[in-house]
Amino acid sequence: MSTTALGADFSPGKIIALHLNYPSRIAQRGRKPAHPSFFLKPLTSLAFTGGTVERPAGTELLAFEGEIALIIGQTVRRATPEEGWAAVSGITAANDLGIYDLRYVDKGSNLRSKGGDGFTPMGPNVIPTAGLDQDAIRIRTWVNGTLAQDDTTAGLSFNFGVLVADLSQLMTLEPGDVILTGTPAGSSVIVPGDVVEVEVDAPTAPGAPTTGKLTTTVTQGTVELPSFSAGPKIDDLQREEAWGSREAAGLPSDESILTEDLKAKINSVATATLSSLMRKRGFNNISIDGLKSTQPGKRVVGLARTLRYIPNREDLFEQFGGGYNAQKRLFDSLGPDDVVVMEARGETGSGTLGDILALRARNLGAAGIVTDGGVRDLAVVTEIGVPTYHSGGHPAVLGRKHVPWDIDITVACGGASVQPGDVIVGDADGLLVIPPHMIVDLVDEAIAQEREEEFIAEMVTAGGRVEELFPMNKEWREKFTAWLEAK
């Protein structure tokens, strides 16, 4: 299988890029797309091997993304996935370069962040697709000679035929059009002087064809963006996503707001006290209602990690319910202080978790599990010991009623809205959802209120009048102050 060189005479009509596709990258991002999501790159971003790419002046987060580029060989409109792959004449290496400093301006379209001159190098050679297995192609990227990305097309969320077919439903694809098919894990930041190499090959195909290495050198721009143009702006989230992890970005670990001291304070006050103080603040809809606990004697204090199920539909469950689905990804990513909160629409005709997931949660130190659906293997889940709030037991597996869909988004559970990072406090009386920015002041006020109630109870026991003590008049307030000082 011979390759052909890709040169300056190559001029596609469209360059279309995909947001997420490789499972390794999806796991990093923590979200699995239900359908392919695309954006366009301008033709002026096209470059070839041996060229340079400029990191704009004033920016710091230029990132590489090694990708497999599909080259369309015939006109395509409303194709099937089989017809879509047949319409691809060749594949080559590409680098979907981008500036994270500019994502805020047009995030989603990526026009400014990924549309710069030279931001889509391709080549050097094209592998013909005739007889090529689209599930047996390899992509590798090196930075300064060190391997940074190494993955294959086996197990992609959307294979190449699906990508072509999906695009062709609404637009005509023409010979020469290019589709970039997503990047695997390992994408990170590059700096001036770095040399990035991307290679695509088919090691199990006859002749083990390869594109050769697509080489791009990073240079430093010197012209600042003018005042009328949106300038660079970054935060720790952009740094983390550009580098691939907080550690790689040199950021401190994302420590929980729930310090041991704060958790001890929360556990020193009644859930009822917290609830009453939230009502004083105008929050009347912060309880998760109607659930039972497997461990009613245990207090739950943690931060919400959320999971949403949608009603089962057979084709959707086949596509998204099996494999490393949203449910499994969430439970594998749990840590100490995490409380899983599941939106199951109050549907009790199926389990939303079972003993294996409860065991995984316990082993990772999770603080609790909350679902407004059913629990499978309820007796075993109870024995495992992670406090689990639920609507009852049920022997059926997940797919009878649910498709795991999204994680770490706002969900509805037991009549309450819950966002990732909300503080969850629960005991035998029930569960509360507290916005994290309120918890410190709320707990301090709750401690003060319970000391006051302790004093009032002592005084009433000793014969004091409720009329004078609840609320306290001036005289009793002075006695309370003295009581506190004596403690």
Tab-separated table of C-alpha atoms in Angstrom:
chain	number	residue	atom	x	y	z
A	1	MET	CA	0.000	0.000	0.000
A	2	SER	CA	1.854	3.088	-1.248
A	3	THR	CA	1.439	6.600	0.112
A	4	THR	CA	1.375	9.912	-1.732
A	5	ALA	CA	2.914	13.197	-0.613
A	6	LEU	CA	0.714	16.028	0.620
A	7	GLY	CA	2.016	19.323	-0.698
A	8	ALA	CA	1.249	23.008	-1.046
A	9	ASP	CA	-1.070	22.316	-3.998
A	10	PHE	CA	-3.531	20.656	-1.581
A	11	SER	CA	-6.419	23.060	-0.945
A	12	PRO	CA	-9.501	21.558	0.744
A	13	GLY	CA	-12.862	23.253	0.513
A	14	LYS	CA	-13.583	22.705	4.219
A	15	ILE	CA	-11.626	21.758	7.333
A	16	ILE	CA	-13.956	20.295	9.968
A	17	ALA	CA	-12.736	19.256	13.425
A	18	LEU	CA	-14.286	17.084	16.132
A	19	HIS	CA	-14.339	17.990	19.823
A	20	LEU	CA	-14.165	14.596	21.650
A	21	ASN	CA	-13.810	11.035	20.406
A	22	TYR	CA	-11.070	8.983	22.107
A	23	PRO	CA	-12.058	7.270	25.398
A	24	SER	CA	-8.749	8.302	26.979
A	25	ARG	CA	-9.453	11.984	26.274
A	26	ILE	CA	-13.105	11.674	27.314
A	27	ALA	CA	-11.977	10.261	30.661
A	28	GLN	CA	-9.722	13.299	31.150
A	29	ARG	CA	-12.488	15.734	30.320
A	30	GLY	CA	-15.065	13.881	32.428
A	31	ARG	CA	-17.868	14.131	29.903
A	32	LYS	CA	-18.988	11.767	27.151
A	33	PRO	CA	-20.771	13.322	24.172
A	34	ALA	CA	-23.994	11.704	23.062
A	35	HIS	CA	-23.349	12.727	19.458
A	36	PRO	CA	-20.400	14.027	17.449
A	37	SER	CA	-19.760	17.754	17.990
A	38	PHE	CA	-17.837	19.660	15.330
A	39	PHE	CA	-16.293	23.042	14.611
A	40	LEU	CA	-14.785	24.620	11.491
A	41	LYS	CA	-11.200	25.706	10.968
A	42	PRO	CA	-10.349	28.309	8.311
A	43	LEU	CA	-8.373	27.243	5.252
A	44	THR	CA	-5.684	29.767	6.169
A	45	SER	CA	-4.875	27.596	9.203
A	46	LEU	CA	-3.578	24.854	6.880
A	47	ALA	CA	0.173	24.210	6.967
A	48	PHE	CA	2.554	21.427	5.996
A	49	THR	CA	5.447	19.493	7.462
A	50	GLY	CA	8.610	21.372	8.319
A	51	GLY	CA	6.761	24.608	9.014
A	52	THR	CA	6.397	26.747	12.109
A	53	VAL	CA	3.506	27.867	14.274
A	54	GLU	CA	3.547	31.156	16.151
A	55	ARG	CA	2.540	31.385	19.790
A	56	PRO	CA	0.864	34.810	19.873
A	57	ALA	CA	2.515	37.481	21.983
A	58	GLY	CA	1.088	37.659	25.488
A	59	THR	CA	-0.230	34.071	25.514
A	60	GLU	CA	1.116	31.049	27.361
A	61	LEU	CA	-1.163	28.084	26.653
A	62	LEU	CA	-0.499	26.894	23.105
A	63	ALA	CA	-1.371	23.180	23.031
A	64	PHE	CA	-0.848	20.439	20.459
A	65	GLU	CA	-3.393	17.765	19.540
A	66	GLY	CA	-2.171	14.958	17.322
A	67	GLU	CA	-5.049	13.757	15.123
A	68	ILE	CA	-5.954	11.546	12.187
A	69	ALA	CA	-7.259	13.594	9.260
A	70	LEU	CA	-9.741	12.108	6.807
A	71	ILE	CA	-9.605	13.312	3.217
A	72	ILE	CA	-12.903	12.997	1.354
A	73	GLY	CA	-12.574	11.443	-2.104
A	74	GLN	CA	-16.077	11.884	-3.552
A	75	THR	CA	-19.188	13.977	-3.162
A	76	VAL	CA	-21.198	12.785	-0.149
A	77	ARG	CA	-24.748	13.685	0.881
A	78	ARG	CA	-26.956	11.802	3.357
A	79	ALA	CA	-24.637	8.813	3.550
A	80	THR	CA	-24.874	5.777	5.796
A	81	PRO	CA	-21.863	5.047	8.030
A	82	GLU	CA	-20.736	2.357	5.577
A	83	GLU	CA	-21.002	4.805	2.683
A	84	GLY	CA	-19.274	7.435	4.779
A	85	TRP	CA	-16.120	5.370	5.288
A	86	ALA	CA	-16.155	4.339	1.612
A	87	ALA	CA	-16.139	8.050	0.664
A	88	VAL	CA	-12.805	8.630	2.452
A	89	SER	CA	-9.976	8.346	-0.053
A	90	GLY	CA	-7.072	8.787	2.317
A	91	ILE	CA	-5.871	9.587	5.815
A	92	THR	CA	-2.959	11.670	7.024
A	93	ALA	CA	-1.469	13.111	10.184
A	94	ALA	CA	-2.658	16.453	11.525
A	95	ASN	CA	-2.039	18.709	14.498
A	96	ASP	CA	-5.102	20.589	15.767
A	97	LEU	CA	-3.195	23.387	17.504
A	98	GLY	CA	-5.004	25.796	19.805
A	99	ILE	CA	-4.533	28.716	22.207
A	100	TYR	CA	-6.388	28.143	25.488
A	101	ASP	CA	-5.835	31.805	26.408
A	102	LEU	CA	-8.513	32.714	23.835
A	103	ARG	CA	-11.093	29.981	24.439
A	104	TYR	CA	-13.282	32.269	26.532
A	105	VAL	CA	-14.016	34.503	23.546
A	106	ASP	CA	-15.742	31.934	21.354
A	107	LYS	CA	-15.613	28.645	23.230
A	108	GLY	CA	-17.380	26.013	21.174
A	109	SER	CA	-16.731	27.583	17.803
A	110	ASN	CA	-12.985	27.792	18.611
A	111	LEU	CA	-12.544	30.272	15.762
A	112	ARG	CA	-9.950	32.484	17.412
A	113	SER	CA	-8.388	29.862	19.680
A	114	LYS	CA	-7.875	27.282	16.899
A	115	GLY	CA	-8.138	29.298	13.690
A	116	GLY	CA	-4.749	31.013	13.597
A	117	ASP	CA	-2.439	30.852	10.611
A	118	GLY	CA	-0.590	27.547	10.642
A	119	PHE	CA	-2.785	26.029	13.323
A	120	THR	CA	-3.665	22.966	11.179
A	121	PRO	CA	-0.469	21.375	9.866
A	122	MET	CA	-1.068	18.174	7.885
A	123	GLY	CA	1.014	15.515	6.146
A	124	PRO	CA	3.585	14.644	5.079
A	125	ASN	CA	2.047	11.677	3.233
A	126	VAL	CA	-1.448	10.329	2.617
A	127	ILE	CA	-2.316	6.660	3.241
A	128	PRO	CA	-5.029	5.401	0.845
A	129	THR	CA	-7.993	3.851	2.640
A	130	ALA	CA	-8.792	1.107	0.113
A	131	GLY	CA	-8.743	-2.116	2.115
A	132	LEU	CA	-7.808	-0.279	5.320
A	133	ASP	CA	-9.516	-1.224	8.618
A	134	GLN	CA	-10.771	2.013	10.177
A	135	ASP	CA	-10.547	0.411	13.647
A	136	ALA	CA	-6.839	-0.488	13.330
A	137	ILE	CA	-5.124	2.856	12.797
A	138	ARG	CA	-2.536	4.285	15.189
A	139	ILE	CA	-1.805	7.901	16.134
A	140	ARG	CA	1.403	8.978	17.898
A	141	THR	CA	2.797	12.369	18.855
A	142	TRP	CA	6.265	13.330	20.056
A	143	VAL	CA	7.445	16.588	21.658
A	144	ASN	CA	11.186	17.163	21.387
A	145	GLY	CA	11.592	13.452	20.709
A	146	THR	CA	9.590	12.256	23.732
A	147	LEU	CA	6.451	10.235	23.046
A	148	ALA	CA	3.423	12.192	24.337
A	149	GLN	CA	0.457	10.470	22.655
A	150	ASP	CA	0.037	6.838	21.613
A	151	ASP	CA	-3.432	5.470	20.852
A	152	THR	CA	-5.448	3.613	18.239
A	153	THR	CA	-8.863	3.954	16.660
A	154	ALA	CA	-10.166	0.809	18.356
A	155	GLY	CA	-13.073	1.792	20.618
A	156	LEU	CA	-13.649	5.340	19.401
A	157	SER	CA	-16.943	6.871	20.459
A	158	PHE	CA	-17.645	7.672	16.801
A	159	ASN	CA	-15.874	5.740	14.073
A	160	PHE	CA	-14.833	7.486	10.891
A	161	GLY	CA	-17.793	6.283	8.831
A	162	VAL	CA	-20.192	7.701	11.431
A	163	LEU	CA	-18.413	11.089	11.377
A	164	VAL	CA	-18.701	11.388	7.604
A	165	ALA	CA	-22.299	10.143	7.580
A	166	ASP	CA	-23.336	12.510	10.364
A	167	LEU	CA	-21.889	15.578	8.657
A	168	SER	CA	-23.384	14.574	5.315
A	169	GLN	CA	-26.936	14.686	6.660
A	170	LEU	CA	-26.961	18.489	6.571
A	171	MET	CA	-24.094	19.490	4.291
A	172	THR	CA	-22.512	18.239	1.124
A	173	LEU	CA	-18.990	16.961	1.566
A	174	GLU	CA	-16.816	17.398	-1.480
A	175	PRO	CA	-13.574	15.834	-2.734
A	176	GLY	CA	-10.640	17.251	-0.797
A	177	ASP	CA	-12.637	18.217	2.312
A	178	VAL	CA	-10.834	17.371	5.558
A	179	ILE	CA	-12.257	16.003	8.813
A	180	LEU	CA	-10.067	15.983	11.924
A	181	THR	CA	-11.220	13.102	14.094
A	182	GLY	CA	-10.275	14.049	17.677
A	183	THR	CA	-7.192	13.650	19.834
A	184	PRO	CA	-6.326	11.039	22.483
A	185	ALA	CA	-5.050	11.774	25.985
A	186	GLY	CA	-1.591	13.309	26.212
A	187	SER	CA	-2.248	16.675	24.605
A	188	SER	CA	-0.366	19.370	26.502
A	189	VAL	CA	1.281	22.788	26.335
A	190	ILE	CA	4.191	23.566	24.022
A	191	VAL	CA	6.504	26.568	24.115
A	192	PRO	CA	8.711	28.409	21.617
A	193	GLY	CA	11.540	26.177	20.478
A	194	ASP	CA	9.581	22.948	20.920
A	195	VAL	CA	9.351	20.567	17.976
A	196	VAL	CA	6.147	18.527	17.641
A	197	GLU	CA	5.963	15.416	15.447
A	198	VAL	CA	2.761	13.528	14.600
A	199	GLU	CA	2.616	10.200	12.801
A	200	VAL	CA	-0.341	8.103	11.664
A	201	ASP	CA	0.173	4.509	10.592
A	202	ALA	CA	-1.604	1.204	10.152
A	203	PRO	CA	0.871	-1.276	11.656
A	204	THR	CA	-1.263	-4.382	10.979
A	205	ALA	CA	-2.142	-3.505	7.372
A	206	PRO	CA	-0.141	-4.933	4.447
A	207	GLY	CA	3.125	-3.036	4.230
A	208	ALA	CA	2.404	-1.215	7.515
A	209	PRO	CA	1.830	2.113	5.713
A	210	THR	CA	2.736	5.337	7.491
A	211	THR	CA	2.262	9.034	6.858
A	212	GLY	CA	5.758	9.749	8.070
A	213	LYS	CA	6.289	12.353	10.772
A	214	LEU	CA	4.520	15.687	10.476
A	215	THR	CA	6.972	18.179	11.997
A	216	THR	CA	6.110	21.637	13.366
A	217	THR	CA	8.356	24.029	15.303
A	218	VAL	CA	6.926	26.576	17.751
A	219	THR	CA	8.059	30.193	17.449
A	220	GLN	CA	7.315	33.234	19.618
A	221	GLY	CA	5.099	35.994	18.267
A	222	THR	CA	6.085	39.593	18.909
A	223	VAL	CA	2.979	41.574	17.927
A	224	GLU	CA	0.552	42.181	20.788
A	225	LEU	CA	-3.199	42.042	20.140
A	226	PRO	CA	-4.670	45.560	19.858
A	227	SER	CA	-7.077	46.987	22.416
A	228	PHE	CA	-10.127	46.448	20.183
A	229	SER	CA	-9.406	42.717	20.048
A	230	ALA	CA	-10.175	40.355	22.919
A	231	GLY	CA	-6.856	39.687	24.601
A	232	PRO	CA	-5.541	36.595	26.372
A	233	LYS	CA	-7.314	35.565	29.557
A	234	ILE	CA	-6.745	32.378	31.499
A	235	ASP	CA	-7.607	30.811	34.821
A	236	ASP	CA	-6.630	27.633	36.620
A	237	LEU	CA	-9.270	25.606	34.772
A	238	GLN	CA	-7.801	26.606	31.401
A	239	ARG	CA	-4.309	25.816	32.662
A	240	GLU	CA	-5.441	22.413	33.892
A	241	GLU	CA	-7.207	21.554	30.618
A	242	ALA	CA	-4.346	22.841	28.457
A	243	TRP	CA	-1.647	20.936	30.346
A	244	GLY	CA	-3.821	17.849	30.872
A	245	SER	CA	-3.794	17.854	34.687
A	246	ARG	CA	-3.375	20.169	37.670
A	247	GLU	CA	-0.075	18.509	38.488
A	248	ALA	CA	1.314	19.041	34.981
A	249	ALA	CA	0.207	22.682	35.111
A	250	GLY	CA	2.074	23.198	38.382
A	251	LEU	CA	-1.135	23.920	40.281
A	252	PRO	CA	-1.759	22.924	43.883
A	253	SER	CA	-3.978	19.918	44.431
A	254	ASP	CA	-7.665	20.688	44.325
A	255	GLU	CA	-8.196	20.343	48.057
A	256	SER	CA	-11.655	19.912	49.481
A	257	ILE	CA	-13.224	22.848	51.308
A	258	LEU	CA	-14.246	20.283	53.911
A	259	THR	CA	-11.282	20.467	56.241
A	260	GLU	CA	-11.266	18.154	59.225
A	261	ASP	CA	-12.056	21.133	61.440
A	262	LEU	CA	-15.042	22.164	59.328
A	263	LYS	CA	-16.375	18.603	59.175
A	264	ALA	CA	-16.119	18.367	62.959
A	265	LYS	CA	-18.092	21.597	63.283
A	266	ILE	CA	-20.775	20.362	60.869
A	267	ASN	CA	-21.056	17.106	62.767
A	268	SER	CA	-21.461	18.986	66.042
A	269	VAL	CA	-24.771	20.568	64.994
A	270	ALA	CA	-28.130	19.018	64.151
A	271	THR	CA	-29.378	18.793	60.604
A	272	ALA	CA	-32.582	20.395	61.868
A	273	THR	CA	-30.623	23.442	63.064
A	274	LEU	CA	-28.945	23.836	59.691
A	275	SER	CA	-32.324	23.506	57.981
A	276	SER	CA	-33.932	26.187	60.148
A	277	LEU	CA	-31.068	28.616	59.529
A	278	MET	CA	-31.284	28.020	55.796
A	279	ARG	CA	-34.982	28.857	55.952
A	280	LYS	CA	-34.095	32.098	57.752
A	281	ARG	CA	-31.914	32.884	54.740
A	282	GLY	CA	-34.871	32.285	52.417
A	283	PHE	CA	-33.873	28.770	51.296
A	284	ASN	CA	-36.936	26.552	51.592
A	285	ASN	CA	-36.100	23.946	48.954
A	286	ILE	CA	-32.840	22.417	50.086
A	287	SER	CA	-33.961	19.039	51.430
A	288	ILE	CA	-33.784	15.781	49.469
A	289	ASP	CA	-37.044	14.139	50.457
A	290	GLY	CA	-38.616	10.694	50.567
A	291	LEU	CA	-35.502	8.538	50.836
A	292	LYS	CA	-34.416	5.857	53.323
A	293	SER	CA	-30.873	5.301	54.562
A	294	THR	CA	-29.029	2.001	54.750
A	295	GLN	CA	-27.144	3.440	57.742
A	296	PRO	CA	-29.614	5.718	59.580
A	297	GLY	CA	-27.282	5.978	62.551
A	298	LYS	CA	-24.422	7.393	60.469
A	299	ARG	CA	-23.967	11.071	59.648
A	300	VAL	CA	-23.154	11.964	56.040
A	301	VAL	CA	-21.069	15.048	55.300
A	302	GLY	CA	-19.523	15.525	51.863
A	303	LEU	CA	-19.481	17.272	48.512
A	304	ALA	CA	-21.860	16.334	45.713
A	305	ARG	CA	-20.719	14.410	42.652
A	306	THR	CA	-23.715	14.136	40.369
A	307	LEU	CA	-25.024	11.547	37.913
A	308	ARG	CA	-28.118	11.840	35.717
A	309	TYR	CA	-30.051	8.927	34.257
A	310	ILE	CA	-32.481	9.360	31.379
A	311	PRO	CA	-35.409	6.992	30.719
A	312	ASN	CA	-34.288	3.839	28.980
A	313	ARG	CA	-34.525	3.713	25.203
A	314	GLU	CA	-33.109	0.575	23.706
A	315	ASP	CA	-30.941	2.174	21.012
A	316	LEU	CA	-29.561	4.750	23.451
A	317	PHE	CA	-28.778	2.126	26.063
A	318	GLU	CA	-26.993	0.044	23.441
A	319	GLN	CA	-24.848	3.059	22.530
A	320	PHE	CA	-24.290	4.625	25.959
A	321	GLY	CA	-25.318	2.099	28.603
A	322	GLY	CA	-22.605	-0.480	28.146
A	323	GLY	CA	-18.850	-0.281	28.307
A	324	TYR	CA	-17.187	2.422	30.366
A	325	ASN	CA	-20.373	4.415	30.718
A	326	ALA	CA	-21.050	7.598	32.690
A	327	GLN	CA	-21.987	5.669	35.829
A	328	LYS	CA	-18.751	3.686	35.879
A	329	ARG	CA	-16.616	6.734	35.087
A	330	LEU	CA	-18.126	8.613	38.017
A	331	PHE	CA	-17.606	5.821	40.529
A	332	ASP	CA	-14.020	5.298	39.351
A	333	SER	CA	-13.268	9.006	39.930
A	334	LEU	CA	-14.598	9.267	43.494
A	335	GLY	CA	-12.479	10.443	46.384
A	336	PRO	CA	-12.773	11.151	50.095
A	337	ASP	CA	-15.618	13.541	50.985
A	338	ASP	CA	-17.502	12.775	47.737
A	339	VAL	CA	-21.222	12.036	47.931
A	340	VAL	CA	-22.749	10.541	44.785
A	341	VAL	CA	-26.128	12.153	44.048
A	342	MET	CA	-28.165	10.453	41.320
A	343	GLU	CA	-31.117	11.792	39.407
A	344	ALA	CA	-33.306	8.781	38.658
A	345	ARG	CA	-36.623	10.661	38.280
A	346	GLY	CA	-38.037	8.864	41.321
A	347	GLU	CA	-38.234	5.687	39.216
A	348	THR	CA	-38.101	2.702	41.576
A	349	GLY	CA	-38.590	-0.080	39.037
A	350	SER	CA	-34.889	-0.745	38.604
A	351	GLY	CA	-31.629	-0.554	40.502
A	352	THR	CA	-29.444	2.509	39.984
A	353	LEU	CA	-26.422	0.884	41.616
A	354	GLY	CA	-25.474	-2.407	43.208
A	355	ASP	CA	-22.886	-4.006	45.418
A	356	ILE	CA	-19.911	-3.601	43.050
A	357	LEU	CA	-20.328	0.161	42.769
A	358	ALA	CA	-20.960	0.511	46.489
A	359	LEU	CA	-17.772	-1.439	47.119
A	360	ARG	CA	-15.856	0.811	44.732
A	361	ALA	CA	-17.225	3.883	46.518
A	362	ARG	CA	-16.168	2.491	49.894
A	363	ASN	CA	-12.672	1.616	48.674
A	364	LEU	CA	-12.173	5.155	47.355
A	365	GLY	CA	-13.352	6.692	50.618
A	366	ALA	CA	-16.606	8.214	49.393
A	367	ALA	CA	-18.777	9.705	52.130
A	368	GLY	CA	-22.157	8.548	50.845
A	369	ILE	CA	-24.498	7.680	47.987
A	370	VAL	CA	-27.886	9.275	47.288
A	371	THR	CA	-30.384	8.104	44.664
A	372	ASP	CA	-34.067	8.796	44.254
A	373	GLY	CA	-34.275	5.435	42.454
A	374	GLY	CA	-33.868	1.849	43.563
A	375	VAL	CA	-30.858	-0.067	44.855
A	376	ARG	CA	-29.972	-3.547	43.651
A	377	ASP	CA	-28.339	-5.975	46.113
A	378	LEU	CA	-29.720	-3.810	48.915
A	379	ALA	CA	-28.747	-6.163	51.750
A	380	VAL	CA	-25.144	-6.374	50.519
A	381	VAL	CA	-24.964	-2.624	49.910
A	382	THR	CA	-26.097	-2.147	53.497
A	383	GLU	CA	-23.347	-4.478	54.735
A	384	ILE	CA	-20.695	-2.645	52.706
A	385	GLY	CA	-21.325	0.300	54.983
A	386	VAL	CA	-21.339	3.391	52.779
A	387	PRO	CA	-24.460	5.325	53.885
A	388	THR	CA	-26.823	5.028	50.929
A	389	TYR	CA	-30.091	6.955	50.694
A	390	HIS	CA	-32.566	5.345	48.312
A	391	SER	CA	-36.208	4.796	47.375
A	392	GLY	CA	-36.183	1.041	47.978
A	393	GLY	CA	-34.642	-2.169	46.778
A	394	HIS	CA	-35.214	-3.704	43.355
A	395	PRO	CA	-33.706	-6.801	41.701
A	396	ALA	CA	-33.629	-5.431	38.131
A	397	VAL	CA	-30.455	-4.148	36.523
A	398	LEU	CA	-29.936	-0.581	35.349
A	399	GLY	CA	-31.034	-1.048	31.730
A	400	ARG	CA	-34.623	-1.922	32.602
A	401	LYS	CA	-35.467	1.721	33.250
A	402	HIS	CA	-32.367	3.914	32.897
A	403	VAL	CA	-29.540	5.042	30.613
A	404	PRO	CA	-26.575	6.642	32.447
A	405	TRP	CA	-26.163	9.957	30.675
A	406	ASP	CA	-24.267	12.837	32.319
A	407	ILE	CA	-21.950	13.336	35.258
A	408	ASP	CA	-21.016	16.401	37.308
A	409	ILE	CA	-23.918	18.536	36.108
A	410	THR	CA	-26.873	20.066	37.936
A	411	VAL	CA	-29.417	17.341	38.728
A	412	ALA	CA	-32.767	16.960	40.489
A	413	CYS	CA	-32.931	14.395	43.274
A	414	GLY	CA	-35.758	13.893	45.747
A	415	GLY	CA	-37.294	17.241	44.861
A	416	ALA	CA	-34.069	19.231	45.308
A	417	SER	CA	-31.676	20.780	42.802
A	418	VAL	CA	-28.113	19.633	43.390
A	419	GLN	CA	-24.969	21.028	41.776
A	420	PRO	CA	-21.505	19.461	41.773
A	421	GLY	CA	-19.641	20.691	44.848
A	422	ASP	CA	-22.741	21.389	46.934
A	423	VAL	CA	-22.343	20.374	50.562
A	424	ILE	CA	-24.508	17.352	51.431
A	425	VAL	CA	-25.389	16.824	55.090
A	426	GLY	CA	-27.547	13.884	56.128
A	427	ASP	CA	-28.641	11.834	59.096
A	428	ALA	CA	-31.729	9.932	60.225
A	429	ASP	CA	-33.814	13.104	59.783
A	430	GLY	CA	-32.939	13.433	56.101
A	431	LEU	CA	-30.606	15.174	53.682
A	432	LEU	CA	-29.782	18.832	53.106
A	433	VAL	CA	-28.155	20.514	50.108
A	434	ILE	CA	-26.127	23.591	51.093
A	435	PRO	CA	-24.346	25.909	48.607
A	436	PRO	CA	-20.633	25.644	49.441
A	437	HIS	CA	-20.076	29.397	49.811
A	438	MET	CA	-22.577	29.429	52.713
A	439	ILE	CA	-21.370	26.500	54.774
A	440	VAL	CA	-18.752	28.180	57.004
A	441	ASP	CA	-20.963	31.055	58.179
A	442	LEU	CA	-23.969	28.744	58.427
A	443	VAL	CA	-22.189	26.271	60.694
A	444	ASP	CA	-20.765	28.999	62.914
A	445	GLU	CA	-24.266	30.416	63.327
A	446	ALA	CA	-25.655	26.931	63.997
A	447	ILE	CA	-23.084	26.337	66.732
A	448	ALA	CA	-23.980	29.656	68.337
A	449	GLN	CA	-27.705	28.891	68.092
A	450	GLU	CA	-27.311	25.461	69.661
A	451	ARG	CA	-25.338	26.904	72.569
A	452	GLU	CA	-28.193	29.342	73.095
A	453	GLU	CA	-30.743	26.535	72.935
A	454	GLU	CA	-28.668	24.507	75.405
A	455	PHE	CA	-28.787	27.423	77.845
A	456	ILE	CA	-32.521	27.909	77.359
A	457	ALA	CA	-33.167	24.198	77.968
A	458	GLU	CA	-31.179	24.351	81.226
A	459	MET	CA	-33.067	27.423	82.380
A	460	VAL	CA	-36.491	25.976	81.518
A	461	THR	CA	-35.554	22.768	83.345
A	462	ALA	CA	-34.705	24.917	86.360
A	463	GLY	CA	-38.134	26.597	86.212
A	464	GLY	CA	-37.582	29.508	83.832
A	465	ARG	CA	-40.500	30.883	81.797
A	466	VAL	CA	-40.590	30.171	78.076
A	467	GLU	CA	-42.151	33.614	77.583
A	468	GLU	CA	-38.956	35.270	78.826
A	469	LEU	CA	-36.445	32.810	77.409
A	470	PHE	CA	-37.743	32.052	73.919
A	471	PRO	CA	-36.661	34.506	72.662
A	472	MET	CA	-34.503	35.772	75.497
A	473	ASN	CA	-35.246	39.201	76.949
A	474	LYS	CA	-32.434	41.574	77.925
A	475	GLU	CA	-32.053	40.141	81.419
A	476	TRP	CA	-31.765	36.571	80.214
A	477	ARG	CA	-29.418	37.642	77.397
A	478	GLU	CA	-27.029	39.031	79.997
A	479	LYS	CA	-27.263	35.787	81.991
A	480	PHE	CA	-26.570	33.832	78.808
A	481	THR	CA	-23.406	35.864	78.183
A	482	ALA	CA	-22.196	35.110	81.695
A	483	TRP	CA	-23.065	31.410	81.201
A	484	LEU	CA	-20.971	31.292	78.043
A	485	GLU	CA	-17.991	32.902	79.724
A	486	ALA	CA	-18.171	30.358	82.527
A	487	LYS	CA	-18.066	27.412	80.098
